[in-house]
Amino acid sequence: MRILFITHSFNSLTQRLYYELVARGHEISIEFDIADSVSEEAVGLFRPDLIIAPFLKRAIPESIWSRHLCLVVHPGIVGDRGPSALDWAIQNGVREWGVTVLQAEAEMDAGPVWASANFPLRAAKKSSIYRNETTEAAVQAVLLAVNRVNDTTFQPQRVPGQAHALIKQSDRLLDWQHESSAALLAKLNAADGIPGVADQLFGQACQLFDAWPEALLKGEPGSLLGYRETAICRATADGALWIGHVKKPDGIKLPATLAFPQALTLPELALADYRKADHATWQ
């Protein structure tokens, strides 16, 4: 088939789907979702048999989905609707998640379901889950949906669902004095990669990334306990977490101690034989 990808970027998931479909003999064209007029022009020039949206940040215009079969790859289980699907799932500690391929219509993520695939949701950073479990589930679901396009016996099914809102920084607030390490880590994991969690270090606003659990160190909740190489350790209500990377306003993401050199005045929490730590820690 002639398949047009409409995507916000040629990210890891889009690249993987491109490879899998080309390997199966499909002809793929890629158009970046810059504006409705650009996408409309791409459709007119390529004349696709099918349109797939692997990664979008806005809706496909009616001028396209009303005239062509458009399948959207949604990083959520069947019935999940709205943006920030994977963020909410990680932050809320959902045990099983998945990917749904559904038909684009007027309401976001509410069209008929063409295929889906689920996976156990491990406690890990969003970037890792997206590149691994989410991508594998998306490949499985998209290939199944593509095979069903010419199957006259298949009928996509509408399912009830509930939309959730775009997750905001106010939903990710970190209460170092009262929240557990697990609760804080879930928020940080859910924002890892993009956009990070807004917080403060040394009295300065910043975005936190790359959090790691700490099994042994403890201290006054909220206090900075020390540093190890490029990471900073901060106490929680029941333990501590490590912060590996930080981004200051108008800056770039940097290892924590490079973003805040004053961290080197904190106690150095060296780890003997760091390659063989027998407990959770930053190493």
mmCIF file of C-alpha atoms in Angstrom:
data_model
loop_
_atom_site.group_PDB
_atom_site.id
_atom_site.type_symbol
_atom_site.label_atom_id
_atom_site.label_comp_id
_atom_site.label_asym_id
_atom_site.label_seq_id
_atom_site.Cartn_x
_atom_site.Cartn_y
_atom_site.Cartn_z
ATOM 1 C CA MET A 1 0.000 0.000 0.000
ATOM 2 C CA ARG A 2 0.907 3.646 -0.350
ATOM 3 C CA ILE A 3 0.997 4.897 3.244
ATOM 4 C CA LEU A 4 1.456 8.509 4.261
ATOM 5 C CA PHE A 5 2.862 9.262 7.709
ATOM 6 C CA ILE A 6 1.670 12.548 9.197
ATOM 7 C CA THR A 7 3.835 13.114 12.247
ATOM 8 C CA HIS A 8 5.118 15.886 14.502
ATOM 9 C CA SER A 9 8.673 14.571 14.194
ATOM 10 C CA PHE A 10 10.586 11.597 12.834
ATOM 11 C CA ASN A 11 11.119 10.260 16.351
ATOM 12 C CA SER A 12 12.183 6.778 17.446
ATOM 13 C CA LEU A 13 8.669 5.329 17.192
ATOM 14 C CA THR A 14 8.059 6.809 13.742
ATOM 15 C CA GLN A 15 11.426 5.510 12.526
ATOM 16 C CA ARG A 16 10.673 2.017 13.800
ATOM 17 C CA LEU A 17 7.228 1.918 12.157
ATOM 18 C CA TYR A 18 8.721 3.228 8.912
ATOM 19 C CA TYR A 19 11.284 0.424 8.886
ATOM 20 C CA GLU A 20 8.754 -2.306 9.716
ATOM 21 C CA LEU A 21 6.306 -1.226 7.008
ATOM 22 C CA VAL A 22 8.939 -0.688 4.306
ATOM 23 C CA ALA A 23 10.362 -4.129 5.110
ATOM 24 C CA ARG A 24 6.912 -5.568 4.343
ATOM 25 C CA GLY A 25 6.770 -3.940 0.915
ATOM 26 C CA HIS A 26 4.722 -0.824 1.645
ATOM 27 C CA GLU A 27 5.591 2.526 0.057
ATOM 28 C CA ILE A 28 5.905 5.208 2.742
ATOM 29 C CA SER A 29 5.932 8.984 2.464
ATOM 30 C CA ILE A 30 6.494 11.238 5.480
ATOM 31 C CA GLU A 31 4.995 14.670 6.083
ATOM 32 C CA PHE A 32 5.696 16.751 9.167
ATOM 33 C CA ASP A 33 2.595 18.183 10.841
ATOM 34 C CA ILE A 34 3.441 21.864 10.364
ATOM 35 C CA ALA A 35 0.044 23.173 9.232
ATOM 36 C CA ASP A 36 -3.228 21.852 7.836
ATOM 37 C CA SER A 37 -2.396 23.234 4.396
ATOM 38 C CA VAL A 38 0.931 21.389 4.333
ATOM 39 C CA SER A 39 -0.694 18.086 5.261
ATOM 40 C CA GLU A 40 -3.465 18.626 2.715
ATOM 41 C CA GLU A 41 -0.873 19.265 0.005
ATOM 42 C CA ALA A 42 1.017 16.094 0.972
ATOM 43 C CA VAL A 43 -2.166 14.039 0.701
ATOM 44 C CA GLY A 44 -2.924 15.524 -2.727
ATOM 45 C CA LEU A 45 0.562 14.863 -4.051
ATOM 46 C CA PHE A 46 1.099 11.353 -2.685
ATOM 47 C CA ARG A 47 -2.485 10.065 -3.011
ATOM 48 C CA PRO A 48 -2.148 7.501 -0.194
ATOM 49 C CA ASP A 49 -4.200 4.371 0.303
ATOM 50 C CA LEU A 50 -3.844 4.889 4.055
ATOM 51 C CA ILE A 51 -2.704 7.650 6.404
ATOM 52 C CA ILE A 52 -0.998 6.809 9.710
ATOM 53 C CA ALA A 53 -0.262 9.334 12.466
ATOM 54 C CA PRO A 54 2.479 7.788 14.668
ATOM 55 C CA PHE A 55 3.166 10.901 16.752
ATOM 56 C CA LEU A 56 0.948 13.991 16.742
ATOM 57 C CA LYS A 57 0.526 16.979 19.026
ATOM 58 C CA ARG A 58 -2.699 18.182 17.408
ATOM 59 C CA ALA A 59 -5.694 16.753 15.593
ATOM 60 C CA ILE A 60 -5.756 15.720 11.940
ATOM 61 C CA PRO A 61 -7.967 18.256 10.097
ATOM 62 C CA GLU A 62 -11.454 17.218 8.995
ATOM 63 C CA SER A 63 -10.518 18.025 5.411
ATOM 64 C CA ILE A 64 -8.267 14.945 5.542
ATOM 65 C CA TRP A 65 -9.906 12.411 7.883
ATOM 66 C CA SER A 66 -13.359 12.872 6.292
ATOM 67 C CA ARG A 67 -11.959 11.825 2.888
ATOM 68 C CA HIS A 68 -9.256 9.319 3.798
ATOM 69 C CA LEU A 69 -8.804 6.507 6.277
ATOM 70 C CA CYS A 70 -6.538 7.936 8.986
ATOM 71 C CA LEU A 71 -5.212 5.726 11.779
ATOM 72 C CA VAL A 72 -3.835 7.400 14.896
ATOM 73 C CA VAL A 73 -1.328 5.656 17.180
ATOM 74 C CA HIS A 74 -2.398 6.511 20.734
ATOM 75 C CA PRO A 75 -0.033 5.573 23.618
ATOM 76 C CA GLY A 76 -2.860 4.416 25.845
ATOM 77 C CA ILE A 77 -5.088 1.429 26.458
ATOM 78 C CA VAL A 78 -8.416 0.968 24.697
ATOM 79 C CA GLY A 79 -10.822 3.618 25.991
ATOM 80 C CA ASP A 80 -8.088 6.008 27.108
ATOM 81 C CA ARG A 81 -8.484 9.449 25.556
ATOM 82 C CA GLY A 82 -6.674 12.730 25.656
ATOM 83 C CA PRO A 83 -3.071 13.922 25.792
ATOM 84 C CA SER A 84 -0.359 12.957 28.299
ATOM 85 C CA ALA A 85 -1.570 9.349 28.285
ATOM 86 C CA LEU A 86 1.758 7.764 29.207
ATOM 87 C CA ASP A 87 2.598 10.528 31.698
ATOM 88 C CA TRP A 88 -0.614 9.944 33.661
ATOM 89 C CA ALA A 89 -0.202 6.173 33.607
ATOM 90 C CA ILE A 90 3.336 6.301 35.033
ATOM 91 C CA GLN A 91 2.541 8.977 37.602
ATOM 92 C CA ASN A 92 -0.563 7.132 38.814
ATOM 93 C CA GLY A 93 1.252 3.815 39.084
ATOM 94 C CA VAL A 94 -0.933 1.906 36.623
ATOM 95 C CA ARG A 95 0.198 -1.721 36.400
ATOM 96 C CA GLU A 96 -0.730 -2.387 32.764
ATOM 97 C CA TRP A 97 -0.720 -0.025 29.821
ATOM 98 C CA GLY A 98 -0.755 -0.264 26.058
ATOM 99 C CA VAL A 99 -1.124 1.273 22.623
ATOM 100 C CA THR A 100 -4.342 1.721 20.646
ATOM 101 C CA VAL A 101 -4.652 2.321 16.912
ATOM 102 C CA LEU A 102 -7.886 4.142 16.221
ATOM 103 C CA GLN A 103 -9.565 5.936 13.363
ATOM 104 C CA ALA A 104 -9.341 9.733 13.332
ATOM 105 C CA GLU A 105 -12.637 11.567 13.724
ATOM 106 C CA ALA A 106 -13.848 14.895 15.083
ATOM 107 C CA GLU A 107 -13.356 13.922 18.744
ATOM 108 C CA MET A 108 -9.771 13.202 19.723
ATOM 109 C CA ASP A 109 -9.018 9.523 20.458
ATOM 110 C CA ALA A 110 -12.700 8.581 20.249
ATOM 111 C CA GLY A 111 -12.856 6.931 16.836
ATOM 112 C CA PRO A 112 -13.350 3.216 16.143
ATOM 113 C CA VAL A 113 -10.541 0.952 17.361
ATOM 114 C CA TRP A 114 -8.609 -0.934 14.684
ATOM 115 C CA ALA A 115 -6.071 -2.680 16.890
ATOM 116 C CA SER A 116 -4.418 -2.570 20.314
ATOM 117 C CA ALA A 117 -1.600 -4.177 22.300
ATOM 118 C CA ASN A 118 -0.945 -4.096 26.042
ATOM 119 C CA PHE A 119 2.135 -4.538 28.230
ATOM 120 C CA PRO A 120 3.027 -4.589 31.951
ATOM 121 C CA LEU A 121 3.989 -1.074 33.002
ATOM 122 C CA ARG A 122 7.264 -1.220 34.904
ATOM 123 C CA ALA A 123 8.455 1.488 37.269
ATOM 124 C CA ALA A 124 10.824 3.317 34.950
ATOM 125 C CA LYS A 125 11.455 6.575 33.141
ATOM 126 C CA LYS A 126 8.961 7.612 30.468
ATOM 127 C CA SER A 127 11.709 7.869 27.860
ATOM 128 C CA SER A 128 12.706 4.244 28.454
ATOM 129 C CA ILE A 129 9.138 2.940 28.402
ATOM 130 C CA TYR A 130 8.392 4.892 25.228
ATOM 131 C CA ARG A 131 11.454 3.583 23.398
ATOM 132 C CA ASN A 132 10.896 -0.005 24.501
ATOM 133 C CA GLU A 133 7.464 -1.324 25.577
ATOM 134 C CA THR A 134 5.433 1.429 23.897
ATOM 135 C CA THR A 135 7.303 1.101 20.616
ATOM 136 C CA GLU A 136 7.014 -2.691 20.557
ATOM 137 C CA ALA A 137 3.288 -2.524 21.311
ATOM 138 C CA ALA A 138 2.824 0.140 18.628
ATOM 139 C CA VAL A 139 4.544 -2.029 16.022
ATOM 140 C CA GLN A 140 2.337 -4.978 16.930
ATOM 141 C CA ALA A 141 -0.864 -2.907 16.806
ATOM 142 C CA VAL A 142 -0.027 -0.967 13.641
ATOM 143 C CA LEU A 143 0.926 -4.071 11.671
ATOM 144 C CA LEU A 144 -2.337 -5.711 12.729
ATOM 145 C CA ALA A 145 -4.340 -2.612 11.762
ATOM 146 C CA VAL A 146 -2.623 -2.351 8.368
ATOM 147 C CA ASN A 147 -3.402 -6.000 7.652
ATOM 148 C CA ARG A 148 -7.039 -5.329 8.496
ATOM 149 C CA VAL A 149 -7.441 -2.453 6.029
ATOM 150 C CA ASN A 150 -8.155 -4.793 3.134
ATOM 151 C CA ASP A 151 -9.960 -7.396 5.252
ATOM 152 C CA THR A 152 -13.622 -7.024 4.304
ATOM 153 C CA THR A 153 -14.688 -9.172 7.274
ATOM 154 C CA PHE A 154 -13.172 -6.795 9.842
ATOM 155 C CA GLN A 155 -15.232 -4.030 11.415
ATOM 156 C CA PRO A 156 -13.524 -1.548 13.783
ATOM 157 C CA GLN A 157 -15.341 -1.223 17.086
ATOM 158 C CA ARG A 158 -16.345 1.876 19.006
ATOM 159 C CA VAL A 159 -15.661 1.668 22.719
ATOM 160 C CA PRO A 160 -16.668 3.904 25.626
ATOM 161 C CA GLY A 161 -13.915 6.023 27.078
ATOM 162 C CA GLN A 162 -13.049 8.873 29.375
ATOM 163 C CA ALA A 163 -10.837 11.771 28.380
ATOM 164 C CA HIS A 164 -8.161 13.126 30.668
ATOM 165 C CA ALA A 165 -6.655 16.586 30.572
ATOM 166 C CA LEU A 166 -3.213 17.644 29.451
ATOM 167 C CA ILE A 167 -0.925 17.091 32.416
ATOM 168 C CA LYS A 168 0.450 20.356 33.819
ATOM 169 C CA GLN A 169 3.356 21.257 36.063
ATOM 170 C CA SER A 170 0.793 21.868 38.811
ATOM 171 C CA ASP A 171 -0.072 18.152 38.573
ATOM 172 C CA ARG A 172 3.593 17.258 39.017
ATOM 173 C CA LEU A 173 4.361 19.368 42.105
ATOM 174 C CA LEU A 174 7.042 17.779 44.284
ATOM 175 C CA ASP A 175 6.458 17.884 48.044
ATOM 176 C CA TRP A 176 9.838 16.776 49.326
ATOM 177 C CA GLN A 177 8.811 17.309 52.945
ATOM 178 C CA HIS A 178 5.767 15.041 52.936
ATOM 179 C CA GLU A 179 5.772 12.730 49.899
ATOM 180 C CA SER A 180 7.424 9.331 49.802
ATOM 181 C CA SER A 181 10.352 8.505 47.562
ATOM 182 C CA ALA A 182 8.100 6.274 45.465
ATOM 183 C CA ALA A 183 5.530 9.031 44.889
ATOM 184 C CA LEU A 184 8.180 11.587 43.975
ATOM 185 C CA LEU A 185 10.001 9.150 41.718
ATOM 186 C CA ALA A 186 6.779 8.371 39.845
ATOM 187 C CA LYS A 187 6.263 12.081 39.093
ATOM 188 C CA LEU A 188 9.852 12.516 37.980
ATOM 189 C CA ASN A 189 9.769 9.355 35.854
ATOM 190 C CA ALA A 190 6.531 10.476 34.180
ATOM 191 C CA ALA A 191 8.176 13.715 33.035
ATOM 192 C CA ASP A 192 11.588 12.339 32.143
ATOM 193 C CA GLY A 193 12.885 13.301 28.733
ATOM 194 C CA ILE A 194 10.185 15.945 28.227
ATOM 195 C CA PRO A 195 9.314 18.252 29.948
ATOM 196 C CA GLY A 196 10.978 17.519 33.310
ATOM 197 C CA VAL A 197 9.511 18.636 36.644
ATOM 198 C CA ALA A 198 9.628 22.255 37.741
ATOM 199 C CA ASP A 199 11.352 22.674 41.104
ATOM 200 C CA GLN A 200 14.111 24.615 42.850
ATOM 201 C CA LEU A 201 17.691 23.839 43.810
ATOM 202 C CA PHE A 202 19.873 26.247 45.780
ATOM 203 C CA GLY A 203 17.032 28.776 45.640
ATOM 204 C CA GLN A 204 16.933 28.790 41.827
ATOM 205 C CA ALA A 205 14.148 27.602 39.533
ATOM 206 C CA CYS A 206 14.964 24.611 37.347
ATOM 207 C CA GLN A 207 13.599 21.467 35.709
ATOM 208 C CA LEU A 208 14.589 18.114 37.193
ATOM 209 C CA PHE A 209 15.335 14.973 35.160
ATOM 210 C CA ASP A 210 16.969 11.575 35.501
ATOM 211 C CA ALA A 211 15.856 10.624 39.026
ATOM 212 C CA TRP A 212 17.160 7.490 40.737
ATOM 213 C CA PRO A 213 16.062 5.758 43.953
ATOM 214 C CA GLU A 214 18.305 5.598 47.022
ATOM 215 C CA ALA A 215 17.895 2.720 49.479
ATOM 216 C CA LEU A 216 20.098 3.712 52.417
ATOM 217 C CA LEU A 217 20.633 7.451 52.747
ATOM 218 C CA LYS A 218 18.190 9.542 54.772
ATOM 219 C CA GLY A 219 17.984 13.052 56.210
ATOM 220 C CA GLU A 220 15.767 16.027 56.903
ATOM 221 C CA PRO A 221 13.019 15.838 54.252
ATOM 222 C CA GLY A 222 13.738 18.271 51.458
ATOM 223 C CA SER A 223 17.374 18.834 52.395
ATOM 224 C CA LEU A 224 20.288 18.233 50.032
ATOM 225 C CA LEU A 225 22.334 15.379 51.489
ATOM 226 C CA GLY A 226 25.337 15.546 49.186
ATOM 227 C CA TYR A 227 26.666 14.702 45.759
ATOM 228 C CA ARG A 228 28.281 11.774 43.981
ATOM 229 C CA GLU A 229 30.220 12.568 40.823
ATOM 230 C CA THR A 230 27.595 14.494 38.776
ATOM 231 C CA ALA A 231 24.389 13.703 40.728
ATOM 232 C CA ILE A 232 22.785 15.357 43.762
ATOM 233 C CA CYS A 233 21.009 13.443 46.537
ATOM 234 C CA ARG A 234 17.893 14.968 48.148
ATOM 235 C CA ALA A 235 16.010 13.663 51.174
ATOM 236 C CA THR A 236 12.328 12.702 50.961
ATOM 237 C CA ALA A 237 9.747 11.970 53.656
ATOM 238 C CA ASP A 238 10.927 8.363 53.919
ATOM 239 C CA GLY A 239 14.366 8.242 52.307
ATOM 240 C CA ALA A 240 16.101 9.989 49.441
ATOM 241 C CA LEU A 241 16.331 10.330 45.662
ATOM 242 C CA TRP A 242 19.167 11.194 43.325
ATOM 243 C CA ILE A 243 18.775 13.890 40.657
ATOM 244 C CA GLY A 244 21.028 13.215 37.691
ATOM 245 C CA HIS A 245 20.264 16.094 35.330
ATOM 246 C CA VAL A 246 18.934 19.626 35.608
ATOM 247 C CA LYS A 247 17.851 22.335 33.179
ATOM 248 C CA LYS A 248 17.880 25.987 34.213
ATOM 249 C CA PRO A 249 15.544 28.510 32.541
ATOM 250 C CA ASP A 250 16.856 29.390 29.066
ATOM 251 C CA GLY A 251 19.609 26.810 29.486
ATOM 252 C CA ILE A 252 20.275 23.266 28.311
ATOM 253 C CA LYS A 253 19.950 20.021 30.221
ATOM 254 C CA LEU A 254 23.159 19.362 32.171
ATOM 255 C CA PRO A 255 24.444 16.914 34.779
ATOM 256 C CA ALA A 256 23.234 18.262 38.118
ATOM 257 C CA THR A 257 26.621 19.285 39.530
ATOM 258 C CA LEU A 258 27.543 21.076 36.292
ATOM 259 C CA ALA A 259 24.300 23.045 36.353
ATOM 260 C CA PHE A 260 24.871 23.859 40.038
ATOM 261 C CA PRO A 261 28.612 23.894 40.834
ATOM 262 C CA GLN A 262 27.739 24.907 44.413
ATOM 263 C CA ALA A 263 26.657 21.292 44.896
ATOM 264 C CA LEU A 264 30.357 20.462 45.240
ATOM 265 C CA THR A 265 30.315 22.216 48.630
ATOM 266 C CA LEU A 266 27.931 19.517 49.903
ATOM 267 C CA PRO A 267 29.267 16.307 51.478
ATOM 268 C CA GLU A 268 30.690 13.913 48.902
ATOM 269 C CA LEU A 269 28.769 10.658 49.116
ATOM 270 C CA ALA A 270 31.362 8.427 47.531
ATOM 271 C CA LEU A 271 30.421 4.840 46.763
ATOM 272 C CA ALA A 272 33.124 2.250 47.233
ATOM 273 C CA ASP A 273 33.370 -0.257 44.405
ATOM 274 C CA TYR A 274 30.535 1.575 42.654
ATOM 275 C CA ARG A 275 30.088 -1.053 39.955
ATOM 276 C CA LYS A 276 28.892 -3.598 42.504
ATOM 277 C CA ALA A 277 26.449 -1.713 44.729
ATOM 278 C CA ASP A 278 24.119 -4.176 46.454
ATOM 279 C CA HIS A 279 21.311 -1.641 46.926
ATOM 280 C CA ALA A 280 19.406 0.926 44.882
ATOM 281 C CA THR A 281 21.487 4.061 44.451
ATOM 282 C CA TRP A 282 22.988 6.322 41.793
ATOM 283 C CA GLN A 283 26.087 4.799 40.234
#
